[in-house]
Amino acid sequence: MQWSSDRNAGFSRATPQGLYLPLIIDPEYHYESLNVAAQLANPSSLLWWMRRIIALRKRFLAFGRGSIEFLHPKNRKVLVYLRRHGAELLLVAANLSRFPQAVRLDLSDHAGLAPVELFGGTEFPVVGHEPYLLTLGPKAFYWFSLERASGAAVPSQRSLPTLRASGAWTAIFDQPQDLVEVLPEYLAEQRWFSGKGRTIERVSLDDVLAVPRHGSVVAIVLVEYQEAPPELYQLPLALVGGERARELEREHPRVVVARLRVIPETNHEPGELEQEGLIVDAAHDPGFARAVIEAIQRRRRFKGRHGDADGLRTRAFERVWGTKLGDELPVTVGNADQTNTSIVLRERAILKLYRRLREGQNPDVELGRFLTEKAAFDHTPPVAGHVSYGDRRREPLD
């Protein structure tokens, strides 16, 4: 095994002449270009692909233990079968041809279910009573899990846990063990979470940022997988109570992270009682969106434990917003988001939350600012501002 680009591919310090077998010096497979260390550093490498596909097979018992039912489409160049184990129902389609193929499948027995592609978690159109059409590239294959469509009106199956904090609700971030334990199940329900087809090994709290002039926070969480590199996500969180909490729990259960019971401190005032509420995605709190826009307008800072985030505005800000934000800020959260969350403000602007964070400058921000400020290009929406997070341990994140 060629472990690294070091001497003798990293597995021996002997002289090359003293090796039992000679090193591979073929240019295509030379150990300096093809080795385990290089494969580990490349998420698109064959090594990571093998890890992901093995992890998927372990995650779904139907692959190894389920019954098998072959389908017989008219296109004999496409192999299609179902595997079933308990509540798991998997659909496998493989193109055995070196040319693209289309196939129609009789899945009427499973009408109402939606095929969810296992590698990316993408939901395909719902199965009906008509033949289901699939197109496959040369030698391509699909692994689907047949599940109830996300738009179906069914109650959430996730049991809502109850967390406790002492004094203030933000105390849960001081000892976040209970919070991070509930996050894997919460993340798996979110449409913007890209790790649905992977096995989460651990979720940890990487940083916590206080939102200026608002009681919410932005939690930066690190998600580690068994078969893929770790990912960073931002979770804006707020505590809501009363009728608003009941409304979100009834109409938008997926935005609720957990129940929270705030216990007064030991030296609390006489008559002070426990408080109860829901920890929710702050994107559904109009006050959070207003605080972010105001932070961009006033160039305020979100202070964190390991880094800070700064609100940055462009010359187009006043053209979009004027000089005052106003007390009321109508907010609508988009429900068709995939990898991010869009908040429509005043029906004239969009605040986009990039859920997954990556090191370096966001290409959308870089290109948008160039077209707004440098090129003065009028055929795209202007960028009024953005928030840039700088961690002392990493490059800035937009």
Short mmCIF file of N, CA, C and O in Angstrom, two decimals, residues 258-363:
data_model
loop_
_atom_site.label_atom_id
_atom_site.label_comp_id
_atom_site.label_asym_id
_atom_site.label_seq_id
_atom_site.Cartn_x
_atom_site.Cartn_y
_atom_site.Cartn_z
N ALA A 258 -35.94 21.84 20.53
CA ALA A 258 -36.22 21.18 21.81
C ALA A 258 -37.06 22.11 22.68
O ALA A 258 -37.17 23.32 22.42
N ARG A 259 -37.66 21.54 23.70
CA ARG A 259 -38.28 22.34 24.75
C ARG A 259 -37.19 22.78 25.72
O ARG A 259 -36.18 22.09 25.89
N LEU A 260 -37.40 23.91 26.36
CA LEU A 260 -36.41 24.39 27.32
C LEU A 260 -37.12 24.87 28.59
O LEU A 260 -38.11 25.62 28.51
N ARG A 261 -36.60 24.44 29.71
CA ARG A 261 -37.09 24.89 31.01
C ARG A 261 -35.96 25.67 31.67
O ARG A 261 -34.89 25.12 31.96
N VAL A 262 -36.19 26.97 31.91
CA VAL A 262 -35.20 27.84 32.53
C VAL A 262 -35.47 27.90 34.02
O VAL A 262 -36.52 28.38 34.45
N ILE A 263 -34.53 27.41 34.80
CA ILE A 263 -34.66 27.35 36.25
C ILE A 263 -33.98 28.56 36.86
O ILE A 263 -32.85 28.90 36.50
N PRO A 264 -34.63 29.26 37.79
CA PRO A 264 -33.99 30.42 38.43
C PRO A 264 -32.71 30.01 39.15
O PRO A 264 -32.57 28.89 39.64
N GLU A 265 -31.76 30.94 39.22
CA GLU A 265 -30.52 30.67 39.94
C GLU A 265 -30.78 30.57 41.43
O GLU A 265 -31.85 30.96 41.94
N THR A 266 -29.79 30.07 42.16
CA THR A 266 -29.95 29.84 43.59
C THR A 266 -30.33 31.12 44.33
O THR A 266 -31.17 31.11 45.22
N ASN A 267 -29.72 32.24 43.95
CA ASN A 267 -29.98 33.52 44.63
C ASN A 267 -31.02 34.35 43.87
O ASN A 267 -30.88 35.55 43.72
N HIS A 268 -32.08 33.69 43.38
CA HIS A 268 -33.08 34.39 42.60
C HIS A 268 -33.98 35.23 43.49
O HIS A 268 -34.04 35.04 44.72
N GLU A 269 -34.69 36.15 42.86
CA GLU A 269 -35.61 37.03 43.59
C GLU A 269 -36.81 36.23 44.09
O GLU A 269 -37.25 35.26 43.45
N PRO A 270 -37.37 36.60 45.25
CA PRO A 270 -38.57 35.91 45.76
C PRO A 270 -39.71 35.98 44.75
O PRO A 270 -39.97 37.02 44.15
N GLY A 271 -40.36 34.85 44.56
CA GLY A 271 -41.49 34.79 43.63
C GLY A 271 -41.11 34.53 42.19
O GLY A 271 -41.98 34.39 41.34
N GLU A 272 -39.81 34.49 41.90
CA GLU A 272 -39.38 34.22 40.53
C GLU A 272 -39.64 32.76 40.19
O GLU A 272 -39.23 31.86 40.93
N LEU A 273 -40.30 32.50 39.07
CA LEU A 273 -40.72 31.16 38.70
C LEU A 273 -39.92 30.64 37.52
O LEU A 273 -39.23 31.39 36.84
N GLU A 274 -40.05 29.33 37.30
CA GLU A 274 -39.43 28.72 36.14
C GLU A 274 -40.10 29.23 34.86
O GLU A 274 -41.29 29.55 34.86
N GLN A 275 -39.32 29.31 33.80
CA GLN A 275 -39.84 29.70 32.50
C GLN A 275 -39.73 28.53 31.54
O GLN A 275 -38.78 27.75 31.61
N GLU A 276 -40.72 28.40 30.68
CA GLU A 276 -40.70 27.34 29.67
C GLU A 276 -40.89 27.94 28.29
O GLU A 276 -41.60 28.93 28.12
N GLY A 277 -40.24 27.35 27.33
CA GLY A 277 -40.36 27.80 25.96
C GLY A 277 -39.79 26.78 24.99
O GLY A 277 -39.48 25.64 25.38
N LEU A 278 -39.67 27.17 23.75
CA LEU A 278 -39.13 26.31 22.71
C LEU A 278 -37.89 26.94 22.11
O LEU A 278 -37.86 28.14 21.83
N ILE A 279 -36.85 26.12 21.93
CA ILE A 279 -35.68 26.55 21.17
C ILE A 279 -35.99 26.28 19.70
O ILE A 279 -36.23 25.14 19.31
N VAL A 280 -36.00 27.34 18.89
CA VAL A 280 -36.43 27.20 17.50
C VAL A 280 -35.38 27.82 16.57
O VAL A 280 -34.48 28.55 17.00
N ASP A 281 -35.52 27.50 15.29
CA ASP A 281 -34.71 28.13 14.26
C ASP A 281 -35.07 29.61 14.22
O ASP A 281 -36.21 29.98 13.92
N ALA A 282 -34.09 30.48 14.51
CA ALA A 282 -34.37 31.91 14.61
C ALA A 282 -34.75 32.53 13.27
O ALA A 282 -35.21 33.68 13.25
N ALA A 283 -34.56 31.81 12.17
CA ALA A 283 -34.98 32.35 10.88
C ALA A 283 -36.48 32.63 10.85
O ALA A 283 -36.95 33.44 10.05
N HIS A 284 -37.24 31.95 11.73
CA HIS A 284 -38.69 32.15 11.80
C HIS A 284 -39.07 33.20 12.82
O HIS A 284 -40.27 33.36 13.12
N ASP A 285 -38.10 33.92 13.36
CA ASP A 285 -38.34 35.02 14.29
C ASP A 285 -38.09 36.33 13.55
O ASP A 285 -36.95 36.62 13.17
N PRO A 286 -39.13 37.15 13.30
CA PRO A 286 -38.92 38.40 12.56
C PRO A 286 -37.87 39.30 13.21
O PRO A 286 -37.16 40.02 12.51
N GLY A 287 -37.76 39.25 14.53
CA GLY A 287 -36.77 40.08 15.21
C GLY A 287 -35.34 39.71 14.85
O GLY A 287 -34.46 40.58 14.82
N PHE A 288 -35.10 38.44 14.57
CA PHE A 288 -33.75 38.01 14.19
C PHE A 288 -33.36 38.61 12.84
O PHE A 288 -32.26 39.15 12.68
N ALA A 289 -34.25 38.53 11.86
CA ALA A 289 -33.95 39.08 10.54
C ALA A 289 -33.69 40.58 10.64
O ALA A 289 -32.77 41.12 10.01
N ARG A 290 -34.50 41.30 11.44
CA ARG A 290 -34.30 42.74 11.59
C ARG A 290 -32.96 43.03 12.25
O ARG A 290 -32.26 43.98 11.86
N ALA A 291 -32.57 42.23 13.25
CA ALA A 291 -31.29 42.45 13.93
C ALA A 291 -30.12 42.24 12.98
O ALA A 291 -29.12 42.97 13.04
N VAL A 292 -30.22 41.25 12.09
CA VAL A 292 -29.14 41.00 11.14
C VAL A 292 -29.03 42.16 10.15
O VAL A 292 -27.92 42.65 9.86
N ILE A 293 -30.17 42.63 9.62
CA ILE A 293 -30.14 43.74 8.68
C ILE A 293 -29.59 45.00 9.35
O ILE A 293 -28.78 45.74 8.77
N GLU A 294 -29.99 45.23 10.60
CA GLU A 294 -29.49 46.40 11.32
C GLU A 294 -27.99 46.29 11.59
O GLU A 294 -27.26 47.28 11.53
N ALA A 295 -27.52 45.05 11.87
CA ALA A 295 -26.07 44.85 12.08
C ALA A 295 -25.29 45.14 10.80
O ALA A 295 -24.18 45.68 10.85
N ILE A 296 -25.87 44.80 9.66
CA ILE A 296 -25.21 45.12 8.38
C ILE A 296 -25.22 46.62 8.15
O ILE A 296 -24.21 47.22 7.75
N GLN A 297 -26.36 47.26 8.45
CA GLN A 297 -26.47 48.71 8.24
C GLN A 297 -25.50 49.47 9.15
O GLN A 297 -24.82 50.39 8.71
N ARG A 298 -25.42 49.06 10.43
CA ARG A 298 -24.60 49.79 11.42
C ARG A 298 -23.19 49.23 11.53
O ARG A 298 -22.41 49.71 12.35
N ARG A 299 -22.89 48.22 10.72
CA ARG A 299 -21.57 47.55 10.77
C ARG A 299 -21.27 47.05 12.18
O ARG A 299 -20.17 47.24 12.72
N ARG A 300 -22.25 46.39 12.77
CA ARG A 300 -22.08 45.86 14.12
C ARG A 300 -21.39 44.50 14.08
O ARG A 300 -21.33 43.83 13.06
N ARG A 301 -20.93 44.08 15.25
CA ARG A 301 -20.17 42.85 15.35
C ARG A 301 -20.93 41.81 16.17
O ARG A 301 -21.49 42.11 17.22
N PHE A 302 -20.93 40.57 15.69
CA PHE A 302 -21.46 39.42 16.42
C PHE A 302 -20.27 38.82 17.19
O PHE A 302 -19.37 38.23 16.57
N LYS A 303 -20.26 38.92 18.49
CA LYS A 303 -19.12 38.46 19.26
C LYS A 303 -19.26 36.98 19.60
O LYS A 303 -20.31 36.54 20.07
N GLY A 304 -18.19 36.22 19.35
CA GLY A 304 -18.19 34.80 19.63
C GLY A 304 -17.06 34.41 20.56
O GLY A 304 -16.28 35.26 21.02
N ARG A 305 -16.95 33.13 20.82
CA ARG A 305 -15.93 32.62 21.73
C ARG A 305 -14.59 32.42 21.04
O ARG A 305 -13.54 32.60 21.65
N HIS A 306 -14.62 32.02 19.78
CA HIS A 306 -13.38 31.76 19.05
C HIS A 306 -13.19 32.71 17.87
O HIS A 306 -12.16 32.68 17.21
N GLY A 307 -14.17 33.52 17.60
CA GLY A 307 -14.08 34.44 16.49
C GLY A 307 -15.26 35.41 16.52
O GLY A 307 -16.13 35.32 17.40
N ASP A 308 -15.29 36.32 15.60
CA ASP A 308 -16.36 37.31 15.51
C ASP A 308 -16.89 37.38 14.09
O ASP A 308 -16.20 37.01 13.13
N ALA A 309 -18.12 37.87 13.97
CA ALA A 309 -18.72 38.10 12.65
C ALA A 309 -19.04 39.58 12.53
O ALA A 309 -19.54 40.20 13.48
N ASP A 310 -18.75 40.15 11.38
CA ASP A 310 -18.95 41.57 11.15
C ASP A 310 -19.98 41.80 10.07
O ASP A 310 -19.94 41.15 9.01
N GLY A 311 -20.90 42.74 10.32
CA GLY A 311 -21.84 43.15 9.31
C GLY A 311 -21.18 44.13 8.35
O GLY A 311 -20.59 45.13 8.79
N LEU A 312 -21.25 43.86 7.07
CA LEU A 312 -20.59 44.68 6.06
C LEU A 312 -21.63 45.11 5.02
O LEU A 312 -22.38 44.29 4.51
N ARG A 313 -21.67 46.41 4.72
CA ARG A 313 -22.65 46.92 3.77
C ARG A 313 -21.95 47.41 2.51
O ARG A 313 -20.76 47.71 2.50
N THR A 314 -22.73 47.47 1.43
CA THR A 314 -22.22 48.00 0.17
C THR A 314 -22.86 49.37 -0.08
O THR A 314 -23.73 49.81 0.67
N ARG A 315 -22.43 50.01 -1.17
CA ARG A 315 -22.99 51.32 -1.51
C ARG A 315 -24.46 51.22 -1.92
O ARG A 315 -25.16 52.23 -1.98
N ALA A 316 -24.90 49.99 -2.20
CA ALA A 316 -26.30 49.82 -2.63
C ALA A 316 -27.25 49.67 -1.45
O ALA A 316 -28.46 49.54 -1.67
N PHE A 317 -26.76 49.70 -0.23
CA PHE A 317 -27.64 49.44 0.92
C PHE A 317 -28.78 50.46 1.02
O PHE A 317 -29.95 50.09 1.14
N GLU A 318 -28.44 51.75 0.97
CA GLU A 318 -29.48 52.76 1.11
C GLU A 318 -30.44 52.73 -0.08
O GLU A 318 -31.62 53.05 0.07
N ARG A 319 -29.94 52.34 -1.24
CA ARG A 319 -30.83 52.22 -2.41
C ARG A 319 -31.87 51.13 -2.21
O ARG A 319 -33.01 51.24 -2.68
N VAL A 320 -31.49 50.09 -1.47
CA VAL A 320 -32.42 48.98 -1.22
C VAL A 320 -33.32 49.27 -0.04
O VAL A 320 -34.53 49.05 -0.08
N TRP A 321 -32.73 49.82 1.06
CA TRP A 321 -33.46 49.94 2.32
C TRP A 321 -33.84 51.38 2.67
O TRP A 321 -34.73 51.58 3.49
N GLY A 322 -33.15 52.35 2.11
CA GLY A 322 -33.35 53.71 2.59
C GLY A 322 -32.48 53.95 3.81
O GLY A 322 -31.57 53.18 4.12
N THR A 323 -32.76 55.00 4.53
CA THR A 323 -31.92 55.34 5.68
C THR A 323 -32.44 54.74 6.98
O THR A 323 -31.71 54.67 7.97
N LYS A 324 -33.72 54.30 7.01
CA LYS A 324 -34.29 53.72 8.22
C LYS A 324 -34.88 52.36 7.90
O LYS A 324 -35.46 52.15 6.84
N LEU A 325 -34.77 51.47 8.89
CA LEU A 325 -35.34 50.13 8.71
C LEU A 325 -36.84 50.13 8.97
O LEU A 325 -37.58 49.36 8.38
N GLY A 326 -37.27 50.96 9.91
CA GLY A 326 -38.68 50.92 10.30
C GLY A 326 -38.90 49.93 11.43
O GLY A 326 -38.15 48.97 11.62
N ASP A 327 -39.94 50.18 12.22
CA ASP A 327 -40.22 49.31 13.36
C ASP A 327 -40.77 47.96 12.93
O ASP A 327 -40.49 46.94 13.55
N GLU A 328 -41.58 47.95 11.88
CA GLU A 328 -42.17 46.70 11.40
C GLU A 328 -41.39 46.20 10.20
O GLU A 328 -41.08 46.96 9.28
N LEU A 329 -41.10 44.92 10.21
CA LEU A 329 -40.35 44.34 9.10
C LEU A 329 -41.04 43.04 8.68
O LEU A 329 -40.78 41.98 9.25
N PRO A 330 -41.98 43.10 7.72
CA PRO A 330 -42.67 41.88 7.29
C PRO A 330 -41.68 40.83 6.81
O PRO A 330 -40.81 41.11 5.98
N VAL A 331 -41.82 39.64 7.34
CA VAL A 331 -40.87 38.57 7.06
C VAL A 331 -41.62 37.33 6.59
O VAL A 331 -42.63 36.94 7.18
N THR A 332 -41.12 36.72 5.51
CA THR A 332 -41.65 35.45 5.02
C THR A 332 -40.49 34.51 4.78
O THR A 332 -39.56 34.85 4.04
N VAL A 333 -40.53 33.33 5.39
CA VAL A 333 -39.47 32.35 5.23
C VAL A 333 -39.85 31.42 4.09
O VAL A 333 -40.93 30.82 4.09
N GLY A 334 -38.96 31.31 3.09
CA GLY A 334 -39.22 30.43 1.96
C GLY A 334 -39.27 28.98 2.39
O GLY A 334 -38.53 28.55 3.27
N ASN A 335 -40.15 28.20 1.76
CA ASN A 335 -40.28 26.78 2.11
C ASN A 335 -39.77 25.87 1.01
O ASN A 335 -39.96 24.66 1.08
N ALA A 336 -39.11 26.43 -0.01
CA ALA A 336 -38.60 25.61 -1.11
C ALA A 336 -37.08 25.57 -1.12
O ALA A 336 -36.47 25.21 -2.11
N ASP A 337 -36.46 25.91 0.01
CA ASP A 337 -35.00 25.95 0.06
C ASP A 337 -34.42 24.54 0.13
O ASP A 337 -35.06 23.61 0.61
N GLN A 338 -33.21 24.42 -0.36
CA GLN A 338 -32.53 23.14 -0.30
C GLN A 338 -31.27 23.26 0.55
O GLN A 338 -31.22 22.76 1.65
N THR A 339 -30.26 23.97 0.03
CA THR A 339 -29.00 24.05 0.76
C THR A 339 -28.88 25.33 1.58
O THR A 339 -27.87 25.53 2.25
N ASN A 340 -29.87 26.20 1.55
CA ASN A 340 -29.84 27.42 2.35
C ASN A 340 -31.26 27.82 2.69
O ASN A 340 -32.22 27.17 2.27
N THR A 341 -31.41 28.90 3.45
CA THR A 341 -32.72 29.40 3.84
C THR A 341 -32.86 30.84 3.36
O THR A 341 -31.98 31.65 3.62
N SER A 342 -33.93 31.15 2.67
CA SER A 342 -34.18 32.49 2.16
C SER A 342 -35.30 33.13 2.96
O SER A 342 -36.38 32.55 3.12
N ILE A 343 -35.04 34.35 3.46
CA ILE A 343 -36.03 35.11 4.20
C ILE A 343 -36.39 36.33 3.37
O ILE A 343 -35.54 37.18 3.07
N VAL A 344 -37.65 36.42 2.96
CA VAL A 344 -38.12 37.54 2.13
C VAL A 344 -38.51 38.69 3.05
O VAL A 344 -39.33 38.53 3.95
N LEU A 345 -37.92 39.87 2.82
CA LEU A 345 -38.12 41.03 3.66
C LEU A 345 -38.79 42.14 2.87
O LEU A 345 -38.30 42.55 1.80
N ARG A 346 -39.92 42.60 3.40
CA ARG A 346 -40.66 43.71 2.77
C ARG A 346 -41.08 43.40 1.34
O ARG A 346 -41.39 44.30 0.57
N GLU A 347 -41.01 42.15 0.94
CA GLU A 347 -41.34 41.74 -0.43
C GLU A 347 -40.47 42.46 -1.46
O GLU A 347 -40.87 42.62 -2.62
N ARG A 348 -39.29 42.88 -1.04
CA ARG A 348 -38.41 43.57 -1.97
C ARG A 348 -36.95 43.13 -1.86
O ARG A 348 -36.14 43.50 -2.71
N ALA A 349 -36.61 42.37 -0.85
CA ALA A 349 -35.23 41.91 -0.68
C ALA A 349 -35.24 40.53 -0.05
O ALA A 349 -36.24 40.10 0.54
N ILE A 350 -34.12 39.83 -0.17
CA ILE A 350 -33.98 38.48 0.38
C ILE A 350 -32.74 38.43 1.25
O ILE A 350 -31.66 38.87 0.84
N LEU A 351 -32.91 37.92 2.46
CA LEU A 351 -31.79 37.62 3.34
C LEU A 351 -31.53 36.12 3.24
O LEU A 351 -32.36 35.31 3.63
N LYS A 352 -30.39 35.76 2.68
CA LYS A 352 -30.09 34.34 2.45
C LYS A 352 -29.13 33.84 3.52
O LYS A 352 -28.05 34.41 3.72
N LEU A 353 -29.52 32.78 4.21
CA LEU A 353 -28.67 32.14 5.22
C LEU A 353 -28.00 30.94 4.59
O LEU A 353 -28.67 29.95 4.24
N TYR A 354 -26.69 31.01 4.44
CA TYR A 354 -25.95 29.86 3.93
C TYR A 354 -25.70 28.92 5.10
O TYR A 354 -24.90 29.19 5.98
N ARG A 355 -26.42 27.81 5.11
CA ARG A 355 -26.37 26.90 6.26
C ARG A 355 -25.00 26.23 6.40
O ARG A 355 -24.45 26.17 7.49
N ARG A 356 -24.49 25.71 5.30
CA ARG A 356 -23.18 25.07 5.39
C ARG A 356 -22.10 26.13 5.15
O ARG A 356 -22.15 26.87 4.18
N LEU A 357 -21.12 26.18 6.04
CA LEU A 357 -20.06 27.17 5.96
C LEU A 357 -18.80 26.54 5.41
O LEU A 357 -18.46 25.41 5.75
N ARG A 358 -18.10 27.30 4.58
CA ARG A 358 -16.83 26.85 4.00
C ARG A 358 -15.79 27.94 4.17
O ARG A 358 -16.12 29.13 4.21
N GLU A 359 -14.54 27.52 4.26
CA GLU A 359 -13.46 28.48 4.41
C GLU A 359 -13.31 29.31 3.14
O GLU A 359 -13.53 28.84 2.04
N GLY A 360 -12.88 30.56 3.34
CA GLY A 360 -12.69 31.44 2.20
C GLY A 360 -13.92 32.28 1.90
O GLY A 360 -14.96 32.15 2.55
N GLN A 361 -13.82 33.14 0.92
CA GLN A 361 -14.91 34.03 0.57
C GLN A 361 -15.97 33.29 -0.23
O GLN A 361 -15.68 32.50 -1.12
N ASN A 362 -17.22 33.56 0.11
CA ASN A 362 -18.34 32.94 -0.59
C ASN A 362 -18.38 33.45 -2.03
O ASN A 362 -18.40 34.67 -2.26
N PRO A 363 -18.42 32.56 -3.05
CA PRO A 363 -18.44 33.02 -4.45
C PRO A 363 -19.62 33.91 -4.78
O PRO A 363 -19.50 34.85 -5.57
#
